[in-house]
Structure formats: C-alpha cells, structure tokens
C-alpha cells in the first residue's frame, strides 16, 4: 500500500491542484479510499478499509512527528498518572516495577485497585484532574496509606518518606514470622487464610506469603491477558481470539500443581460489567447498564460454548490437585441447576473421550447480590460451598457503583444492610452444613476481617500480601473479644 504509485500520484496531484498541505490531503484521500472499499458490497474488501486507515494512520504519525503513547515503554520505577487504566493496560502492573498509581477514576474496590494491591503497588484514586497537575518527569510520592499524592516534594518531605519506607520494611520483617504459622486467635481458634489471584504466576507468591490455598482465582484476567498478548504480537483484529481450552488447562494445572493438596477455588469467567473481554464468540458488548447486564454467569449462559470450554479445561486439570469450582453472580436457584447440568454434560463427554477427571469437584456459588444472600437458604442445598463476594454485595445492596469516585463515600461495607446479609448467609450455610468463606476485599482489611471472624467466618481469602498482616491481627484478639466487636456492629 505504501508504494502504490496510483495512490501516491493522486495525493501529489491533489496537493498541486488544491494547494493544501500533505497532512490534510492524505487524510481526505485515505477517507475517500476507505469509504469506497466499505461500500464495495464485498466483505473481504470492506475489511481492507481498516488496513488502509491503519497503515496511513501510521504514516500520518510520522509526518506529524507524533509518537503514540505505548504503555509498554514505561520504565521501571515510574508512577503512572492517568484518568483511568484500561483493563488490558493493567497487565503492565505484573510485568514492570511500577512505583505507584495516581488515577482520577476508580475506587478502593475497583479492579485496578485490587490488582495494584496484589503487586504491592501504592495507588491513590479519585484524584480530580490529576493529569493536569502532574507532568512528565515530575518527582511524585504516592502515599497509599493516607491516600495522597505529593508532587515534587521538598527535602524535608522526601526524608520523612524515606523514614516511613524504612519503618515499613521493618514491619514487613516482623510479619515474616507469621508467614509459616497457622492463623489463630490469641486463644487458639483457627482460621484458613487463602489467596486471591488473577494470574497463574501468582500461585507461587501465595505460597511465599503462607496461604492455606487459593480462595479465588479470577479467571477473567487470563482472558484479558490473552487479548494483551495478541496486541503485543501486533495483531489489530478487533476481537481477541478465544482463550483456548489448552491455554486454560495449562493455567489451571499450573496453579493446582503449585498448591499441592491445598484447596484451589477457581471461579468461572466473571466478564462483563467493568471487566470487558473480547473474543470471537463474545462480541463487543454495548449495554446501557453493564453492571446490571450480561455479566459473569449470565454471560456464560448466553455464550454456553465459552462456559463449556472453561469447564472442560477445569475438569481436565482437576486430577492435578484439590480443585473447587465457583460460579459468580448467582441470583437464582435455576442458574445453579443449569450450571450443574452443563457441568454434568462436560464430565460425561470427557469420560466418553477417555480423559481422566475428578468426578467429585465441589461446585459452589458466590453470594454477591442481595437476591443470593436473602435466598441463601434456597441456594444452599444446590451448592457445595458459599463464598461471600462482599465487593459486589456492597455495590448491589446499596446500589453504589464500586468504581465511581463521586459516590465513593457511600460505598460502605459496614452498612448495616450489608452486615445483615452476611450474617444471614453465614446462618444459612451453617444450617445446611456447607463451608462458607469471604473472598471480597473485606477479608483482607484488618478492621473488617476481625468483624467477619467475630461473625463466625473461619475462611478468609485475600490478596496474598495481606495474609501475614491478617494473621498478626487475628493473633491479637481472643475469639470472645472478636464476637463482642461484631455484635456491636450488628446492633
Ligand atoms: C466480590 O465481588 O467481592 C468479588 C470477590 O469478586 P470481584 O471483586 O472479582 O467482582
Ligand atoms: Mg464480584
């Protein structure tokens, strides 16, 4: 295309005739050609319109000396300052040593915040107009504890933060001894502390931090990663190719093998809402109200081929460790029955193919909507276990977008309505004698973990780095003290 003599001549002639500059002329000509292809009534030629725009878009960048921003070029030690981060861009957090994040959008339970926490990256969000205050090469301190960002600090502030960094390192040192201890209260009540992971590689990190297993593997990041990989390899197709059964099988097998006989809870795809994945099977969704729309199990049911492929990969991996399968955003008993039916079908076909599987993988559900919590007594007989997703439970109970900083002050996990839902779900799980855990962010925060423990929760799943911190916290209370604290919050 770049050497097409007819095209080049047309551009030259137009410049001579109209006396407009190259940038203007090129833009008009590219548009003209692309339009002609789009109207050709031939699908193959219509697709080429995009190629023309892509190739000459790059020519235009050269002509204008414009270097498009590429997140891959960010050097180690940088602070990322942006309005928001696309989910596909958040993969950089696992690849590079990012020093901090300062973002306008997102809240404490947003997915970028959860990922940043997994990688121990300080992040402050909800910073109005931050990109106009901070410029390239400014020196920036991101204080994730106080939730503040300091631009070009003076010497006194810089030394104050040096002292805090040293103190933090000393605290980390102190926590080390908890890594290999079982989590218990001062008087010996035991807890299982599991890790939440988003990529298979984090399994090793979970073990290092002393996790008793994986309480939540968010598989949607696998799908987002695949999209990123495809971008890295230079493909510009608008849809990511689907994440094959083989890629998924390898990822699940890796986590199960690393964790040995410790339980590994893998959640089926929780895409949609704020976590968009694009695949051949799943077109780019445009929904008016995506958080109420085709998300999680609803998406899996709408595109059952994607769900079946994932279940096949999970069952094939099931012989490599102690697998549990978890279904997100359940609101109805019928959804569980359908999911269990599909799982049964997948087991049958694997059996007929002679592929070894574990026939008895427990299948549990997430309790993360008011519907699920209130009807948890009806869900219990169909569920091998419950896991409370308090991030969404808070969002959907109070009706607060967990990603929107404008309403962040109303996002309150300690809202009485949320605590009552948790309490009711615990009661119903106990009545039905099924295990219950919490895998939302509440499990990994000191102030909420102690309340959950006092309410009777013995399984907490959190970002790996919080595990020693929560072990230390629980060790400072007796179980009676924790129960007293909880009952005061539940008045
Ligand atoms: C939750 O909603 O609490 C949860 C653990 O799921 P996610 O944060 O991935 O939506
Ligand atoms: Mg959730």
XYZ file of C-alpha atoms and ligand atoms in Angstrom:
502
model
C 0.000 0.000 0.000
C 2.847 2.367 0.890
C 4.343 2.065 -2.595
C 1.075 2.207 -4.507
C 2.027 4.581 -7.385
C -1.565 5.409 -8.305
C -2.359 6.463 -4.750
C 0.859 8.494 -4.447
C 0.152 10.259 -7.756
C -3.386 11.104 -6.646
C -2.049 12.651 -3.429
C 0.589 14.664 -5.333
C -1.884 15.890 -7.949
C -4.338 16.936 -5.278
C -1.678 18.932 -3.406
C -0.690 20.745 -6.610
C -4.258 21.456 -7.574
C -5.753 22.440 -4.189
C -2.643 23.857 -2.507
C -3.467 22.096 0.753
C -0.707 20.527 2.865
C 0.222 16.832 2.910
C -1.478 16.022 6.221
C -4.808 17.429 5.070
C -4.636 15.844 1.625
C -3.597 12.445 2.964
C -6.451 12.416 5.428
C -9.017 13.224 2.704
C -7.615 10.608 0.310
C -7.480 7.846 2.930
C -11.072 8.562 3.882
C -12.091 8.503 0.213
C -10.393 5.124 -0.422
C -11.658 3.542 2.790
C -15.233 4.643 2.060
C -15.031 3.232 -1.456
C -13.947 -0.175 -0.047
C -16.580 -0.147 2.634
C -19.292 0.405 0.020
C -17.924 -2.316 -2.275
C -20.520 -4.886 -1.212
C -17.680 -7.319 -0.715
C -16.880 -8.327 2.863
C -13.236 -9.039 2.128
C -12.650 -5.640 0.508
C -14.679 -3.855 3.185
C -12.317 -5.314 5.817
C -9.343 -3.800 3.922
C -10.706 -0.320 4.678
C -9.412 -0.765 8.214
C -5.974 -1.757 6.909
C -5.774 1.407 4.818
C -6.714 3.560 7.802
C -4.222 1.715 9.988
C -1.275 1.965 7.553
C -1.839 5.604 6.645
C -2.652 6.462 10.254
C 0.934 5.426 10.972
C 2.219 7.467 8.006
C 0.389 10.435 9.491
C 2.109 9.859 12.859
C 5.494 10.021 11.075
C 4.543 13.141 9.105
C 3.368 14.892 12.291
C 6.284 13.516 14.311
C 3.717 12.128 16.710
C 4.728 9.177 18.830
C 1.647 7.344 20.058
C 1.797 6.503 23.743
C 2.690 2.914 24.417
C 2.263 1.652 27.946
C 4.948 -0.972 27.261
C 7.571 1.819 27.086
C 7.049 2.896 30.707
C 10.364 2.412 32.534
C 10.686 0.617 35.878
C 10.289 2.923 38.868
C 7.645 5.105 37.187
C 4.462 6.424 38.693
C 1.524 6.068 36.302
C -0.635 9.194 36.289
C -3.803 8.875 34.242
C -7.524 9.457 34.141
C -8.085 5.698 34.228
C -6.411 2.472 33.178
C -7.989 0.204 30.613
C -8.212 -3.338 31.958
C -5.931 -4.546 29.164
C -3.349 -1.944 30.278
C -3.384 -3.142 33.884
C -1.300 -6.147 32.788
C 1.693 -3.795 32.888
C 1.422 -3.904 36.699
C 2.554 -7.524 36.691
C 5.293 -7.022 34.125
C 7.080 -3.903 35.298
C 8.187 -2.473 38.664
C 5.643 0.339 38.766
C 6.287 2.633 41.760
C 2.745 3.941 42.137
C -0.577 4.803 40.550
C -2.338 8.157 40.687
C -5.696 7.966 38.901
C -8.772 10.115 38.514
C -11.196 7.207 38.215
C -11.670 4.068 40.326
C -12.379 3.353 43.961
C -10.925 1.113 46.673
C -12.728 -1.965 45.376
C -12.158 -1.265 41.691
C -10.319 -3.941 39.791
C -7.283 -1.824 39.129
C -7.038 -1.203 42.902
C -7.284 -4.940 43.612
C -4.543 -5.698 41.098
C -2.305 -2.908 42.383
C -2.664 -4.345 45.872
C -1.711 -7.828 44.638
C 1.535 -6.472 43.320
C 2.178 -4.240 46.354
C 1.909 -1.054 44.295
C 0.724 2.049 46.203
C -2.311 3.524 44.460
C -4.438 6.606 45.032
C -7.673 7.037 43.080
C -10.453 9.556 42.742
C -7.928 12.368 42.152
C -9.765 15.097 40.319
C -7.994 16.215 37.159
C -4.687 14.713 38.280
C -3.221 14.610 34.764
C -3.219 18.396 34.532
C -1.309 18.741 37.827
C 1.454 16.203 37.237
C 3.763 16.308 34.233
C 6.293 14.006 32.649
C 9.484 13.746 34.766
C 7.955 15.316 37.897
C 9.041 13.590 41.080
C 5.962 12.094 42.740
C 5.269 10.425 46.083
C 2.184 8.177 46.074
C 1.084 7.617 49.662
C -1.402 4.756 49.505
C -1.869 4.791 53.285
C -3.012 8.390 53.631
C -4.451 8.457 50.109
C -2.404 11.425 48.979
C -0.034 12.326 46.190
C 2.829 14.782 46.678
C 4.306 16.452 43.603
C 7.983 17.468 43.581
C 8.463 17.075 47.365
C 10.899 19.317 49.267
C 13.877 17.810 51.075
C 12.109 17.580 54.450
C 9.160 15.644 52.934
C 11.497 13.403 50.993
C 13.416 12.457 54.174
C 10.173 11.990 56.105
C 9.071 9.455 53.479
C 12.473 7.763 53.490
C 11.974 7.182 57.232
C 8.479 5.780 56.606
C 9.755 3.462 53.870
C 12.387 2.121 56.296
C 9.737 1.621 59.024
C 7.514 -0.216 56.510
C 10.436 -2.517 55.654
C 10.933 -3.209 59.384
C 7.218 -4.079 59.764
C 7.491 -6.433 56.761
C 10.427 -8.094 58.516
C 8.337 -8.556 61.677
C 5.500 -10.086 59.652
C 7.783 -12.717 58.171
C 7.426 -14.969 61.206
C 3.644 -15.152 60.619
C 4.035 -16.460 57.094
C 4.621 -20.031 58.190
C 2.233 -20.038 61.148
C -1.390 -21.143 61.084
C -3.741 -18.176 61.577
C -5.226 -18.319 65.086
C -6.718 -16.018 67.657
C -4.774 -15.438 70.880
C -6.725 -18.329 72.465
C -6.321 -20.768 69.604
C -9.361 -20.538 67.275
C -8.018 -21.480 63.855
C -8.629 -19.820 60.505
C -7.801 -20.722 56.919
C -6.330 -17.783 55.049
C -6.463 -18.188 51.303
C -5.098 -16.058 48.484
C -6.977 -14.261 45.718
C -5.082 -14.460 42.447
C -5.593 -13.139 38.920
C -2.794 -14.906 37.056
C -1.327 -18.427 37.378
C 2.085 -16.991 38.288
C 0.651 -15.516 41.499
C 0.260 -19.031 42.928
C 3.960 -19.040 43.883
C 3.508 -15.627 45.521
C 0.570 -17.036 47.506
C 2.716 -19.878 48.841
C 5.518 -17.477 49.778
C 3.066 -15.432 51.842
C 1.852 -18.550 53.674
C -1.548 -19.107 52.019
C -3.551 -22.218 53.006
C -4.785 -22.418 49.416
C -6.358 -20.278 46.714
C -9.764 -18.922 47.700
C -10.424 -17.100 44.434
C -8.743 -17.353 41.059
C -10.272 -14.561 38.949
C -10.028 -16.267 35.550
C -11.185 -13.209 33.597
C -7.641 -11.843 33.775
C -6.487 -14.853 31.742
C -8.844 -13.758 29.002
C -7.721 -10.127 29.252
C -4.102 -11.265 29.200
C -4.709 -13.188 26.004
C -6.058 -10.027 24.422
C -2.959 -8.115 25.564
C -0.684 -10.845 24.203
C -2.414 -10.650 20.879
C -1.846 -6.873 20.880
C 1.835 -7.421 21.780
C 2.169 -9.719 18.822
C 0.970 -6.906 16.595
C -2.487 -8.130 15.727
C -5.060 -5.415 15.192
C -8.132 -7.594 14.942
C -10.984 -6.019 16.863
C -11.815 -9.260 18.696
C -9.366 -11.307 20.682
C -9.348 -14.897 19.601
C -10.919 -17.021 22.311
C -8.721 -18.342 25.074
C -8.332 -21.938 24.020
C -9.131 -24.924 26.206
C -5.426 -25.740 26.083
C -4.252 -22.325 27.383
C -6.797 -22.507 30.191
C -5.940 -26.119 31.038
C -2.236 -25.240 31.384
C -3.038 -22.226 33.592
C -5.332 -24.187 35.941
C -2.979 -27.175 36.061
C -0.085 -24.894 36.995
C -1.956 -23.389 39.946
C -3.174 -26.799 41.156
C 0.299 -28.323 40.939
C 1.960 -25.406 42.737
C -0.594 -25.583 45.557
C -0.265 -29.378 46.036
C -3.147 -30.704 48.104
C -4.217 -27.274 49.355
C -7.703 -26.289 48.094
C -7.775 -24.185 44.919
C -11.046 -22.392 44.152
C -11.259 -21.362 40.534
C -14.070 -19.028 39.552
C -15.680 -19.370 36.141
C -15.425 -16.329 33.892
C -16.679 -13.153 35.579
C -16.514 -10.971 32.478
C -18.859 -8.153 31.577
C -19.686 -5.132 33.678
C -16.410 -3.304 34.167
C -14.315 -6.320 33.102
C -14.693 -6.439 29.356
C -13.168 -9.278 27.422
C -13.472 -9.566 23.688
C -13.449 -12.879 21.942
C -14.535 -14.395 18.690
C -17.566 -15.804 20.498
C -18.309 -12.707 22.564
C -18.788 -9.531 20.518
C -18.061 -6.092 21.891
C -20.996 -5.571 24.221
C -22.637 -2.201 24.349
C -25.044 -2.171 27.221
C -26.810 0.781 28.786
C -26.298 -0.539 32.283
C -23.490 -3.091 32.076
C -23.229 -3.831 35.810
C -26.851 -4.938 35.722
C -26.387 -6.663 32.376
C -24.686 -9.595 30.762
C -22.047 -10.241 33.380
C -20.470 -13.336 34.961
C -22.733 -16.436 34.947
C -25.292 -14.551 32.829
C -22.649 -14.093 30.117
C -21.545 -17.731 30.431
C -25.142 -18.892 29.968
C -25.624 -16.574 26.993
C -22.481 -17.965 25.340
C -22.541 -21.589 26.575
C -19.671 -22.616 24.295
C -17.331 -20.345 26.285
C -18.659 -21.840 29.535
C -18.289 -25.430 28.305
C -14.736 -24.820 27.100
C -13.833 -23.429 30.516
C -15.445 -26.353 32.343
C -13.629 -28.830 30.092
C -10.305 -27.181 30.920
C -11.161 -27.164 34.632
C -12.160 -30.842 34.753
C -9.104 -31.898 32.749
C -6.944 -30.014 35.275
C -8.888 -31.438 38.233
C -6.658 -34.520 38.519
C -3.603 -32.354 39.291
C -4.708 -31.073 42.703
C -7.545 -30.127 45.013
C -9.927 -28.190 42.762
C -13.165 -26.414 43.631
C -15.232 -24.621 41.027
C -17.040 -21.399 41.905
C -19.806 -19.647 39.978
C -20.058 -15.841 40.153
C -23.086 -13.552 40.417
C -25.695 -16.213 41.082
C -29.139 -14.753 41.768
C -31.396 -17.734 41.160
C -31.580 -21.435 42.028
C -32.369 -22.190 38.374
C -28.986 -20.732 37.321
C -27.211 -23.147 39.663
C -29.248 -26.069 38.366
C -28.447 -25.146 34.743
C -24.739 -24.713 35.552
C -24.637 -28.068 37.360
C -26.390 -29.677 34.384
C -23.823 -28.257 31.940
C -21.010 -29.455 34.228
C -22.555 -32.936 34.270
C -22.649 -32.934 30.459
C -18.998 -31.858 30.288
C -17.994 -34.668 32.666
C -19.891 -37.202 30.569
C -18.251 -36.179 27.325
C -14.753 -36.145 28.880
C -15.444 -39.606 30.280
C -16.533 -40.875 26.865
C -13.313 -39.473 25.389
C -11.370 -41.453 27.979
C -9.910 -38.318 29.617
C -9.240 -38.752 33.357
C -11.106 -36.320 35.613
C -12.052 -35.939 39.249
C -15.783 -36.687 39.284
C -16.332 -35.048 42.662
C -15.106 -31.492 42.255
C -17.216 -29.389 44.645
C -19.155 -26.671 42.801
C -20.041 -23.674 44.941
C -21.528 -20.262 44.378
C -20.616 -16.693 45.140
C -23.019 -14.767 47.299
C -22.623 -11.264 45.957
C -26.127 -9.979 45.332
C -28.910 -9.205 47.749
C -31.019 -11.865 45.977
C -28.436 -14.551 46.691
C -27.931 -13.513 50.318
C -31.643 -13.301 51.132
C -32.360 -16.613 49.365
C -29.178 -18.314 50.567
C -31.322 -20.931 52.344
C -32.736 -21.940 48.925
C -29.308 -21.896 47.249
C -27.557 -23.934 49.954
C -28.981 -27.390 49.044
C -27.616 -26.941 45.497
C -24.209 -25.531 46.468
C -21.161 -27.354 47.766
C -19.999 -24.118 49.400
C -20.666 -20.378 49.609
C -18.169 -17.602 49.127
C -19.231 -14.077 50.006
C -18.161 -11.562 47.362
C -18.501 -8.527 49.558
C -17.295 -6.085 46.886
C -20.315 -6.729 44.712
C -22.582 -7.500 47.655
C -21.912 -3.953 48.902
C -22.271 -2.469 45.415
C -25.547 -4.212 44.625
C -27.072 -3.919 48.110
C -26.525 -0.193 48.499
C -26.795 0.480 44.758
C -23.360 2.123 44.630
C -21.037 1.757 41.654
C -17.828 0.431 43.235
C -15.737 2.153 40.521
C -17.226 5.640 40.755
C -15.274 8.059 42.991
C -18.167 10.548 43.078
C -20.225 8.134 45.188
C -17.265 6.505 46.965
C -18.162 7.956 50.401
C -21.436 5.992 50.264
C -19.669 2.718 49.410
C -19.708 1.265 52.895
C -19.005 -2.405 53.588
C -20.056 -1.820 57.196
C -23.516 -0.632 56.150
C -25.961 -2.454 58.394
C -27.760 -3.880 55.342
C -24.517 -5.469 54.116
C -23.604 -6.864 57.544
C -27.105 -8.307 57.942
C -26.839 -10.032 54.546
C -23.516 -11.529 55.606
C -24.913 -12.650 58.929
C -27.962 -14.268 57.266
C -25.776 -16.073 54.709
C -23.499 -17.432 57.458
C -26.529 -18.657 59.362
C -27.982 -20.411 56.295
C -24.624 -22.004 55.393
C -24.320 -23.353 58.943
C -27.880 -24.679 58.877
C -27.193 -26.530 55.612
C -23.763 -27.572 56.909
C -21.796 -26.251 53.927
C -18.480 -24.366 54.155
C -18.542 -20.587 53.826
C -15.732 -18.153 53.096
C -15.326 -14.479 52.247
C -13.282 -13.533 49.189
C -14.197 -9.843 48.826
C -11.819 -7.104 49.926
C -13.345 -7.081 53.429
C -11.499 -10.340 54.159
C -8.098 -8.713 53.711
C -8.632 -5.488 55.654
C -7.805 -5.571 59.354
C -10.882 -3.647 60.514
C -13.345 -5.803 58.552
C -11.560 -9.166 58.894
C -11.985 -9.024 62.678
C -15.713 -8.358 62.321
C -16.120 -11.270 59.896
C -14.183 -13.525 62.270
C -16.445 -12.463 65.136
C -19.486 -13.275 62.996
C -18.281 -16.855 62.601
C -16.281 -16.783 59.353
C -13.262 -19.128 59.530
C -12.169 -18.967 55.877
C -10.876 -15.653 54.562
C -9.465 -15.107 51.085
C -7.437 -12.022 50.238
C -4.636 -10.591 48.194
C -1.550 -12.648 49.131
C 0.363 -9.738 50.616
C -2.331 -9.229 53.276
C -2.116 -12.803 54.610
C 0.666 -12.228 57.190
C -0.943 -8.908 58.200
C -4.314 -10.572 58.910
C -2.566 -13.426 60.744
C -0.880 -10.883 63.008
C -4.183 -9.020 63.547
C -6.174 -12.154 64.488
C -3.460 -13.238 66.908
C -4.058 -10.104 68.989
C -7.658 -10.979 69.999
C -9.475 -13.766 71.792
C -12.488 -15.195 69.973
C -14.769 -13.700 72.636
C -13.336 -10.231 72.005
C -13.942 -10.634 68.266
C -17.529 -11.760 68.864
C -18.125 -8.744 71.094
C -16.792 -6.365 68.428
C -19.030 -7.965 65.784
C -22.186 -7.915 67.832
C -21.663 -4.185 68.478
C -21.559 -3.564 64.695
C -24.722 -5.563 64.118
C -26.917 -3.917 66.800
C -16.537 -9.585 45.049
O -17.429 -9.102 44.358
O -16.408 -9.388 46.270
C -15.518 -10.473 44.424
C -14.650 -11.129 45.146
O -15.495 -10.549 43.045
P -14.874 -9.395 42.103
O -14.183 -8.395 43.000
O -13.946 -10.058 41.162
O -16.088 -8.843 41.440
Mg -17.786 -9.930 42.379
